[in-house]
mmCIF file with all atom_site columns, C-alpha atoms in Angstrom:
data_model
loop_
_atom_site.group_PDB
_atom_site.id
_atom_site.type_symbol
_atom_site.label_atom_id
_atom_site.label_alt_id
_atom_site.label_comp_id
_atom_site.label_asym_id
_atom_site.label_entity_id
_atom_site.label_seq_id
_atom_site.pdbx_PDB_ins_code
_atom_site.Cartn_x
_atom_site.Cartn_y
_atom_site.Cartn_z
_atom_site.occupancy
_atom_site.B_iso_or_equiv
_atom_site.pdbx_formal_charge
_atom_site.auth_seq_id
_atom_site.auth_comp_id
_atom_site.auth_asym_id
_atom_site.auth_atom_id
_atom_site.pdbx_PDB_model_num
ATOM 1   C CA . UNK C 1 1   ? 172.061 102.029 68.274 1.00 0.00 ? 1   UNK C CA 1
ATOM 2   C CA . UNK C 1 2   ? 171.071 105.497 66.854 1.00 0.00 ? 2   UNK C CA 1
ATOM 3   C CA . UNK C 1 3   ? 168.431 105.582 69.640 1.00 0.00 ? 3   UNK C CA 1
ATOM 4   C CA . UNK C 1 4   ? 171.264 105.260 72.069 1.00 0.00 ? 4   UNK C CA 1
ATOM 5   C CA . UNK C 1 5   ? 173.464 107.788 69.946 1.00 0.00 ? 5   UNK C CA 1
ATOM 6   C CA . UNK C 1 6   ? 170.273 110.521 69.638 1.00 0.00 ? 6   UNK C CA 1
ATOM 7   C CA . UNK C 1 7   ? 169.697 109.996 73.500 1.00 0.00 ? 7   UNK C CA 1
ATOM 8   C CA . UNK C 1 8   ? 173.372 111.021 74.348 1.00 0.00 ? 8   UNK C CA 1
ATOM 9   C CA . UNK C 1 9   ? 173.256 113.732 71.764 1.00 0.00 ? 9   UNK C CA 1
ATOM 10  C CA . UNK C 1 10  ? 170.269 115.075 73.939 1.00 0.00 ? 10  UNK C CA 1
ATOM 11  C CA . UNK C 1 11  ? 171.660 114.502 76.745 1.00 0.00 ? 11  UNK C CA 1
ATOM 12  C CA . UNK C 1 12  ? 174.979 116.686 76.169 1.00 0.00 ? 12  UNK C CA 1
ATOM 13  C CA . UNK C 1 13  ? 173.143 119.492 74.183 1.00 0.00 ? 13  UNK C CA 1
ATOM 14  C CA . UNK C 1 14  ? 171.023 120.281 77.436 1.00 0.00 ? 14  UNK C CA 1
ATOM 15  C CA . UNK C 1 15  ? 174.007 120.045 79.544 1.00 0.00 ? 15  UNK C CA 1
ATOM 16  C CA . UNK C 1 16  ? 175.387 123.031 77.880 1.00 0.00 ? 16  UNK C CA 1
ATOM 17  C CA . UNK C 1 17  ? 171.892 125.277 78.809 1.00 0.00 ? 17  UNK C CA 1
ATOM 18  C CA . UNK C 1 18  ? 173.805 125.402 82.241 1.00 0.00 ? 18  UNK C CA 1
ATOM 19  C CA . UNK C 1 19  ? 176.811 127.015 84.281 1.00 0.00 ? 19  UNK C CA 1
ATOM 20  C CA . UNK C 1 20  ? 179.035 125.695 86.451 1.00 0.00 ? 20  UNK C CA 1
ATOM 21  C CA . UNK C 1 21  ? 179.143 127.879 89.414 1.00 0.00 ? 21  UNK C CA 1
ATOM 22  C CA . UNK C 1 22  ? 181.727 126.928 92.834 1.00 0.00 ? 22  UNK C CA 1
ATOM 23  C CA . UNK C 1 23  ? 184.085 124.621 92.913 1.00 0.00 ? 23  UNK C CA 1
ATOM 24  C CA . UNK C 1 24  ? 183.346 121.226 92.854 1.00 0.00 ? 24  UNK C CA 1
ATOM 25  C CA . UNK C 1 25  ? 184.134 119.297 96.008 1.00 0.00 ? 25  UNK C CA 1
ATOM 26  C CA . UNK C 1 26  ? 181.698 117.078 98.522 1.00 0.00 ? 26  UNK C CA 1
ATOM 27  C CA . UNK C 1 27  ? 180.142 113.594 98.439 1.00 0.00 ? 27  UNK C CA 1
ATOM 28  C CA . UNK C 1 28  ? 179.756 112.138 95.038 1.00 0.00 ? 28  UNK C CA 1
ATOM 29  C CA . UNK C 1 29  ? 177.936 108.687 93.677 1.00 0.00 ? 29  UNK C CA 1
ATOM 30  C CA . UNK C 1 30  ? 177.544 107.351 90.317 1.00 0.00 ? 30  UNK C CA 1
ATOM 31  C CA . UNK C 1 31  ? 175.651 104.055 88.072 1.00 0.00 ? 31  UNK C CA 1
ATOM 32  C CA . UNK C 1 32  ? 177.622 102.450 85.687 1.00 0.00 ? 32  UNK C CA 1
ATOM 33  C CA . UNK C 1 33  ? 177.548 99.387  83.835 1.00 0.00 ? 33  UNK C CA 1
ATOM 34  C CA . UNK C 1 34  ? 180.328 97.747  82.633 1.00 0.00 ? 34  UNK C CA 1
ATOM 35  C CA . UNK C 1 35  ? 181.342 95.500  79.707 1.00 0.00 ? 35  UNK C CA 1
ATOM 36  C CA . UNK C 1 36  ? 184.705 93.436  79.607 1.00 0.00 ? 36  UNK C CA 1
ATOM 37  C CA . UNK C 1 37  ? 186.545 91.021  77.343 1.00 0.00 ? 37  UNK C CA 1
ATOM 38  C CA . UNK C 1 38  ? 188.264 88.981  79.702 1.00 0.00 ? 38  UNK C CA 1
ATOM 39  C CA . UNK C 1 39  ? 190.826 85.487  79.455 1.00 0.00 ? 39  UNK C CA 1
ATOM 40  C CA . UNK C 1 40  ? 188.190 83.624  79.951 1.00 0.00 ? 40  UNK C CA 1
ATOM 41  C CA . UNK C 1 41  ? 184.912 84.697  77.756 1.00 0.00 ? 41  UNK C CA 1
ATOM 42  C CA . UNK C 1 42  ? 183.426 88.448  78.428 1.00 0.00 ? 42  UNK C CA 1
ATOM 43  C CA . UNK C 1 43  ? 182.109 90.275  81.527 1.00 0.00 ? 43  UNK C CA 1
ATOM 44  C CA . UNK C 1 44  ? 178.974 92.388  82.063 1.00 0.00 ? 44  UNK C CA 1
ATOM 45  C CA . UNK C 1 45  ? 178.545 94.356  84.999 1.00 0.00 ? 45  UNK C CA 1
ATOM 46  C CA . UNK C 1 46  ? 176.047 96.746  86.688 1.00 0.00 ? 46  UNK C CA 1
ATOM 47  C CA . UNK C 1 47  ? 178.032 99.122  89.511 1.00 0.00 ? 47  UNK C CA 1
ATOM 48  C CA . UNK C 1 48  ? 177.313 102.128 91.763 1.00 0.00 ? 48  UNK C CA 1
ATOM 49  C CA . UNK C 1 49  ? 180.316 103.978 93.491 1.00 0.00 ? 49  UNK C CA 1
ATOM 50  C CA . UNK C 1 50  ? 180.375 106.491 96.182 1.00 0.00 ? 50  UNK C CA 1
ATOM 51  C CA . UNK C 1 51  ? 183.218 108.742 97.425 1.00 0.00 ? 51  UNK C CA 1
ATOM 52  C CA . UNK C 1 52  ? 184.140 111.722 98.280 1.00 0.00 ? 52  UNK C CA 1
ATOM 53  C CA . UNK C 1 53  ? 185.562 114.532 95.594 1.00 0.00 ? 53  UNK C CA 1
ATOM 54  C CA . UNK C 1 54  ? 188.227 116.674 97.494 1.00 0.00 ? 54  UNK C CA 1
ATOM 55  C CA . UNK C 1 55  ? 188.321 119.247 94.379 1.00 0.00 ? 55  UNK C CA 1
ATOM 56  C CA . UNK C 1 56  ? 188.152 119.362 90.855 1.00 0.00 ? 56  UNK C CA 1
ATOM 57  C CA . UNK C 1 57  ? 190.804 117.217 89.951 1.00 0.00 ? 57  UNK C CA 1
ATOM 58  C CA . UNK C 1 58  ? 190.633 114.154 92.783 1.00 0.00 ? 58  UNK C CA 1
ATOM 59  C CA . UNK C 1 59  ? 187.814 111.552 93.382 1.00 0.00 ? 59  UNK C CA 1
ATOM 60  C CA . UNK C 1 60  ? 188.383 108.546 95.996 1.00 0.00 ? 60  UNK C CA 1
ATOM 61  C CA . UNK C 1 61  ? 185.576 106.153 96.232 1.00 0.00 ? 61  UNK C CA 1
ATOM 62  C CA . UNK C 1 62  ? 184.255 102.500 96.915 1.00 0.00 ? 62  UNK C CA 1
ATOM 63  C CA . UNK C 1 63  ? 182.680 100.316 94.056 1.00 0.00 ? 63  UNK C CA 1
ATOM 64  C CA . UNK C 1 64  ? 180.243 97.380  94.525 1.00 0.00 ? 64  UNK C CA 1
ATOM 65  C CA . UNK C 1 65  ? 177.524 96.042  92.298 1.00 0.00 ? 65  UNK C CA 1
ATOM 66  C CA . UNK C 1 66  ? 176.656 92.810  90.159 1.00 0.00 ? 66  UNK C CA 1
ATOM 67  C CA . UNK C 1 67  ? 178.611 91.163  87.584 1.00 0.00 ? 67  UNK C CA 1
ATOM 68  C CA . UNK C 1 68  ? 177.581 88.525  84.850 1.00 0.00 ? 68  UNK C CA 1
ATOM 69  C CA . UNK C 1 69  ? 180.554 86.513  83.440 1.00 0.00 ? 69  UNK C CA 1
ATOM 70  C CA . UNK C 1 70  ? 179.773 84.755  81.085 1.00 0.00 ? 70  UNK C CA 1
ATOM 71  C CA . UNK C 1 71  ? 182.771 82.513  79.633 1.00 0.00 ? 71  UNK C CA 1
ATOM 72  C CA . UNK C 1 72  ? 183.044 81.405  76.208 1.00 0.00 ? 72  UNK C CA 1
ATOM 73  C CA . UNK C 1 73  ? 184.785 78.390  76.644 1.00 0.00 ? 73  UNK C CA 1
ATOM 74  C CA . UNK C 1 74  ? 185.249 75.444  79.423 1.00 0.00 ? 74  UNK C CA 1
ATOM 75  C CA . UNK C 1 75  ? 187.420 76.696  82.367 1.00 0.00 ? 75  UNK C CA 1
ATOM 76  C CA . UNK C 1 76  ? 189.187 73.631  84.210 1.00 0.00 ? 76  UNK C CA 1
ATOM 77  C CA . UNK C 1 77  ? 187.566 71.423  81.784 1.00 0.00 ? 77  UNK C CA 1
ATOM 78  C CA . UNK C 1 78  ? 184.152 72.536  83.319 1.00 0.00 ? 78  UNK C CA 1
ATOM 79  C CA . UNK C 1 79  ? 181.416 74.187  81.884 1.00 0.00 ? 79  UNK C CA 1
ATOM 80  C CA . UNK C 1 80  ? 178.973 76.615  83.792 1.00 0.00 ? 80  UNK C CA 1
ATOM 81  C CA . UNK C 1 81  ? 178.076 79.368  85.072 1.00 0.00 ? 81  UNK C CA 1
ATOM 82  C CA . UNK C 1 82  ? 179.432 82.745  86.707 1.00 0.00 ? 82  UNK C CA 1
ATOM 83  C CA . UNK C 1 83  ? 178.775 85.165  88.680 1.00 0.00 ? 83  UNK C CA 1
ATOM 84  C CA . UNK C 1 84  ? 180.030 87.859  90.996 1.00 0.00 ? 84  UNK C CA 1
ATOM 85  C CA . UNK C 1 85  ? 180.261 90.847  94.191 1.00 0.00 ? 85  UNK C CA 1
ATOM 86  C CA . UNK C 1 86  ? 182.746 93.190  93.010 1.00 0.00 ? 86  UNK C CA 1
ATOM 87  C CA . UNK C 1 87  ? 184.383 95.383  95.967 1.00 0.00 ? 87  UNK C CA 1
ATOM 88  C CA . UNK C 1 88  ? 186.651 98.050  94.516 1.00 0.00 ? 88  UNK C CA 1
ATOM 89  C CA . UNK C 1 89  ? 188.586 100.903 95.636 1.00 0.00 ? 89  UNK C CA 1
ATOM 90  C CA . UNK C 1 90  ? 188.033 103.937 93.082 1.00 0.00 ? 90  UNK C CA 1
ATOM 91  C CA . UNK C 1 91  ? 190.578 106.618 92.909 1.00 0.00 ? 91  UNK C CA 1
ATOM 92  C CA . UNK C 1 92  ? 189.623 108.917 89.475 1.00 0.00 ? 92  UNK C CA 1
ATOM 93  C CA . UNK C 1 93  ? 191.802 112.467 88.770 1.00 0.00 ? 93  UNK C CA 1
ATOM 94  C CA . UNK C 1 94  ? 190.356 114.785 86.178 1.00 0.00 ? 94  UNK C CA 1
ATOM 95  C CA . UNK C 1 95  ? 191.570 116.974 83.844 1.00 0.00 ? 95  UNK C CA 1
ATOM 96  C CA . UNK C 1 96  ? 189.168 119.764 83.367 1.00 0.00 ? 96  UNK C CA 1
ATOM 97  C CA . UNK C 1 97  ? 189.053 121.828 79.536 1.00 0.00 ? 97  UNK C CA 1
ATOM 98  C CA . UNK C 1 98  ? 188.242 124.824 78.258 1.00 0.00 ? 98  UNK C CA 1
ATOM 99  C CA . UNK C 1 99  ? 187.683 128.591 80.209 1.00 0.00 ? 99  UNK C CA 1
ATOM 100 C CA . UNK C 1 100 ? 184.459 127.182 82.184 1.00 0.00 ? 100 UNK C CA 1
ATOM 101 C CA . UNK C 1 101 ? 185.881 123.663 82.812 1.00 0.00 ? 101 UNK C CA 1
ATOM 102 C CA . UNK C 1 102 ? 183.118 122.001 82.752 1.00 0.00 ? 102 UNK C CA 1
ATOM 103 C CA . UNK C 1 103 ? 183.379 119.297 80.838 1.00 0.00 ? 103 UNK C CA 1
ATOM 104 C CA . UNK C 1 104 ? 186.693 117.311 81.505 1.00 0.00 ? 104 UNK C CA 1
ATOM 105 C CA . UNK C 1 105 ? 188.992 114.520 80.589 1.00 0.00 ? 105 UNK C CA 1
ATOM 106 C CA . UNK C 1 106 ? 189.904 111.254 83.546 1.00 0.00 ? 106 UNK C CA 1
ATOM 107 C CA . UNK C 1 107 ? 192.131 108.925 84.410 1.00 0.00 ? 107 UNK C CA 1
ATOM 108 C CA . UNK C 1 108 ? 192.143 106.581 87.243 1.00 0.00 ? 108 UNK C CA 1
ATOM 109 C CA . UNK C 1 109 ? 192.206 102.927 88.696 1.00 0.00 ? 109 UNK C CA 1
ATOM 110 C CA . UNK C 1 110 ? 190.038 100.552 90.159 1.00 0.00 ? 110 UNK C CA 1
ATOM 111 C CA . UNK C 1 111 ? 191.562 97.784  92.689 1.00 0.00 ? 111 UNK C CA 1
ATOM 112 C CA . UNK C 1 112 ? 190.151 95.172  94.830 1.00 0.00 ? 112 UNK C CA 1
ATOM 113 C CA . UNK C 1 113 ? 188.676 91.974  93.978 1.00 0.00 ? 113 UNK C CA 1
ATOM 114 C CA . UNK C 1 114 ? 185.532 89.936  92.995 1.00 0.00 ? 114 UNK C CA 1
ATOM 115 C CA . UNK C 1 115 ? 183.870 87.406  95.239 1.00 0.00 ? 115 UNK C CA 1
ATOM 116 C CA . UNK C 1 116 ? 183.113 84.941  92.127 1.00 0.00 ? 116 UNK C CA 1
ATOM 117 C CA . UNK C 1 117 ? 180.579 81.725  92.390 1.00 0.00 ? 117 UNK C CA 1
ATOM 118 C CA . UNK C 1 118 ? 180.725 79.858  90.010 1.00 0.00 ? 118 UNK C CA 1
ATOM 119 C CA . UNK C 1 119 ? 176.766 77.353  89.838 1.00 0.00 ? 119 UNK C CA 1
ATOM 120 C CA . UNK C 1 120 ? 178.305 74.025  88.996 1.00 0.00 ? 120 UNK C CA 1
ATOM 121 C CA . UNK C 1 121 ? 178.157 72.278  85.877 1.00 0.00 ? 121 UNK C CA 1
ATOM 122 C CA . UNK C 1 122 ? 179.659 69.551  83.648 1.00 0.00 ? 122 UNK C CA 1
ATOM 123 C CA . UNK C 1 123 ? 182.856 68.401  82.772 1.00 0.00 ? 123 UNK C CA 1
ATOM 124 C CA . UNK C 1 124 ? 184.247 67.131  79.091 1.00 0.00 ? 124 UNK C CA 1
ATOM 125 C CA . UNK C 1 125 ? 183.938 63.782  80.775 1.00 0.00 ? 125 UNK C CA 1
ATOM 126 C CA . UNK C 1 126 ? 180.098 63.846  82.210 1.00 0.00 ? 126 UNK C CA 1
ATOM 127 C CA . UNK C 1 127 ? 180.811 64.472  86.147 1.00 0.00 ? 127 UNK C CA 1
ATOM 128 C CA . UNK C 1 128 ? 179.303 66.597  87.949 1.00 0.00 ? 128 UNK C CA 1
ATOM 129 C CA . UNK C 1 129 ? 181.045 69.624  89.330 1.00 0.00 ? 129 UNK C CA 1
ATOM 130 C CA . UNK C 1 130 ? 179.803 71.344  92.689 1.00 0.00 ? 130 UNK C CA 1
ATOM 131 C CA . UNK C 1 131 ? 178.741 75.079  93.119 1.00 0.00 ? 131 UNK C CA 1
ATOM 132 C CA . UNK C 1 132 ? 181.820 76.728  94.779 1.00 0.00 ? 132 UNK C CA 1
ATOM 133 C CA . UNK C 1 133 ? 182.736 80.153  95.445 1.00 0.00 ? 133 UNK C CA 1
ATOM 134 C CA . UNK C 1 134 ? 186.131 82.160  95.496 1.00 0.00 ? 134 UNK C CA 1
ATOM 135 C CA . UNK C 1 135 ? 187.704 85.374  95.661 1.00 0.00 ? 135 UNK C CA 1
ATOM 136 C CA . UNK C 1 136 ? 189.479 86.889  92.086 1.00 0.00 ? 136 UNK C CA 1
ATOM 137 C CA . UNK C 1 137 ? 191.710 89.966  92.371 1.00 0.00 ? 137 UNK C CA 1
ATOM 138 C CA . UNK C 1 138 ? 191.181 92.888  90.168 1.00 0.00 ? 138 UNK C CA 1
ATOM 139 C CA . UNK C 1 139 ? 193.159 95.453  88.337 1.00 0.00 ? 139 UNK C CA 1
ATOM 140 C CA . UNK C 1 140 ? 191.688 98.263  86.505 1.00 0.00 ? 140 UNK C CA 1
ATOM 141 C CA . UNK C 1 141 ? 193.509 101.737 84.707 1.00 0.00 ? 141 UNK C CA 1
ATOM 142 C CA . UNK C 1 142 ? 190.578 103.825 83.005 1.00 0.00 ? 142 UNK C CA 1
ATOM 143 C CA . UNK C 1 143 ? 190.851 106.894 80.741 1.00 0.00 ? 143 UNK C CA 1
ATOM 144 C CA . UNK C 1 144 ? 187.704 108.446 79.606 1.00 0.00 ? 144 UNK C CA 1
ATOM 145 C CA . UNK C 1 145 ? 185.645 111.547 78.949 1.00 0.00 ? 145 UNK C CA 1
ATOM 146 C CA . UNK C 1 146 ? 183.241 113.066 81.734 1.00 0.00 ? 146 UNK C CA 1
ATOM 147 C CA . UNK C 1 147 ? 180.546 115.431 80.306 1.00 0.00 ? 147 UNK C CA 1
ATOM 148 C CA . UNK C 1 148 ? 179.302 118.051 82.611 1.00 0.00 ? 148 UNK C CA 1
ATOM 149 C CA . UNK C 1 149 ? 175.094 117.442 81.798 1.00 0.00 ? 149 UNK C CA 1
ATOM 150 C CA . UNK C 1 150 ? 174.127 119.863 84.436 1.00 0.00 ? 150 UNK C CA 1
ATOM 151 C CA . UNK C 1 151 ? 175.610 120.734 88.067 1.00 0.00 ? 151 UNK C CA 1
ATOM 152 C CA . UNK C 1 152 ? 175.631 117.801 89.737 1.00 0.00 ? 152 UNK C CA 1
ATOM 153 C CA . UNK C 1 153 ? 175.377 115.594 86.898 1.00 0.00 ? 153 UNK C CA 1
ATOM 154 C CA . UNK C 1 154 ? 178.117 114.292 84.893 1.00 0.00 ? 154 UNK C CA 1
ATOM 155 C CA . UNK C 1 155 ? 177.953 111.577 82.236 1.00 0.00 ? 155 UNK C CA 1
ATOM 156 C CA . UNK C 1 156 ? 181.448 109.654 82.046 1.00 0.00 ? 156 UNK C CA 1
ATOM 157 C CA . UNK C 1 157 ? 182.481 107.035 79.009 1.00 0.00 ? 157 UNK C CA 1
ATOM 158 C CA . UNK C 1 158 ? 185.702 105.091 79.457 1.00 0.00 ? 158 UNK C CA 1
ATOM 159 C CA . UNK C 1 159 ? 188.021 102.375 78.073 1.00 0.00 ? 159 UNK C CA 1
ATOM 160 C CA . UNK C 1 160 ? 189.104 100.200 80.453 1.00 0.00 ? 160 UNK C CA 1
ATOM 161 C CA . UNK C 1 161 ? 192.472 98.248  80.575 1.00 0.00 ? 161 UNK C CA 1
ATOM 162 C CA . UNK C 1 162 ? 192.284 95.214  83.146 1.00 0.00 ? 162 UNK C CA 1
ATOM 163 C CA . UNK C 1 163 ? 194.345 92.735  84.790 1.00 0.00 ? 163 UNK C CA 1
ATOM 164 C CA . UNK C 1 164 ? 192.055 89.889  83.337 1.00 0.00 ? 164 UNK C CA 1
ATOM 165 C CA . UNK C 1 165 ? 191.042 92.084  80.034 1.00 0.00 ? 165 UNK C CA 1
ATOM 166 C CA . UNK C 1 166 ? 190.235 95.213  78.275 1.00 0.00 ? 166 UNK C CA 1
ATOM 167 C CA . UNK C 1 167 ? 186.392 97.011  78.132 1.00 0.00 ? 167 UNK C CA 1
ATOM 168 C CA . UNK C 1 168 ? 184.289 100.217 78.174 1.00 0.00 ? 168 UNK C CA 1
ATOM 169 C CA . UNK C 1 169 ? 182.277 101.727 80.573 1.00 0.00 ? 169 UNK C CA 1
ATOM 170 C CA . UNK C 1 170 ? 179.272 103.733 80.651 1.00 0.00 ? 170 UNK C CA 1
ATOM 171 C CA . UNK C 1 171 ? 177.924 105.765 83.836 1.00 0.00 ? 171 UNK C CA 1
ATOM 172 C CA . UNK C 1 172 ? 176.148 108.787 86.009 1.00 0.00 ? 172 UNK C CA 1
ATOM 173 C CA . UNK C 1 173 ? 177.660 110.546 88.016 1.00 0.00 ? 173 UNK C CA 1
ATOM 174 C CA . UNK C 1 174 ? 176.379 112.991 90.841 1.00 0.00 ? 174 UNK C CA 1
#
């Protein structure tokens, strides 16, 4: 954990070495992983978004990527395995600070859903359950901080209120 911490502290110390220039506006991608307490056990996920950025203040984008779920307890009586293909609208507005405005805070939402399979397993009783696969809606409203590292890269933390849960997030952005 204070390898993590120092590593961030680096990180935003030689962020400040540089100047943010024009306005910011174009094509913009980002990595970010993902970890949620859902209703039914916790969620860890690995995503990359792209988009466009029409200014400063307004990001519109599509998220995909790989999600673990990894339940707790027996859903349906059933114990097993999860797994998922999130597809996800992205829509992010920031709030820049300070006379450069580089560094800024965000708010946004994430909607779409998750094509989940679940592997098969066991039930309380000792049948067998089949591998299936289904489709889950999801509802996301994040708030966060996104630090300006250099000029095209931005590292964002957020806290994540979901339709199934609550999380935090941790991601690149360029």
């Amino acid at each position: 954990m204070k390898r993590l911490l120092l590593i961030l502290a680096m990180l935003l110390l030689t962020g400040s070495a540089y100047a943010q220039t024009e306005e910011v506006k174009g094509i913009q991608w980002g990595v970010a992983y993902k970890q949620e307490l859902l209703m039914s056990g916790k969620q860890l996920s690995a995503n990359a978004t792209a988009g466009y950025r029409f200014n400063r203040g307004n990001y519109l984008g599509f998220q995909t990527g790989y999600a673990f779920i990894v339940t707790s307890y027996e859903i349906n009586d059933t114990a097993g395995k999860y797994s998922g293909i999130p597809l996800l609208a992205d829509y992010i507005h920031y709030f820049p600070m300070g006379k450069k405005k580089r560094n800024s805070f965000f708010a946004g939402v994430e909607g779409g859903g998750y094509i989940i399979h679940f592997s098969g397993g066991q039930t309380r009783w000792g049948s067998t359950v089949e591998p299936s696969s289904s489709l889950a809606y999801y509802v996301c409203v994040k708030n966060g901080f996104d630090f300006n590292i250099a000029d095209v890269t931005h590292l964002q933390i957020g806290v994540l209120l979901s339709y199934p849960g609550y999380g935090v997030s941790i991601g690149f952005t360029f």
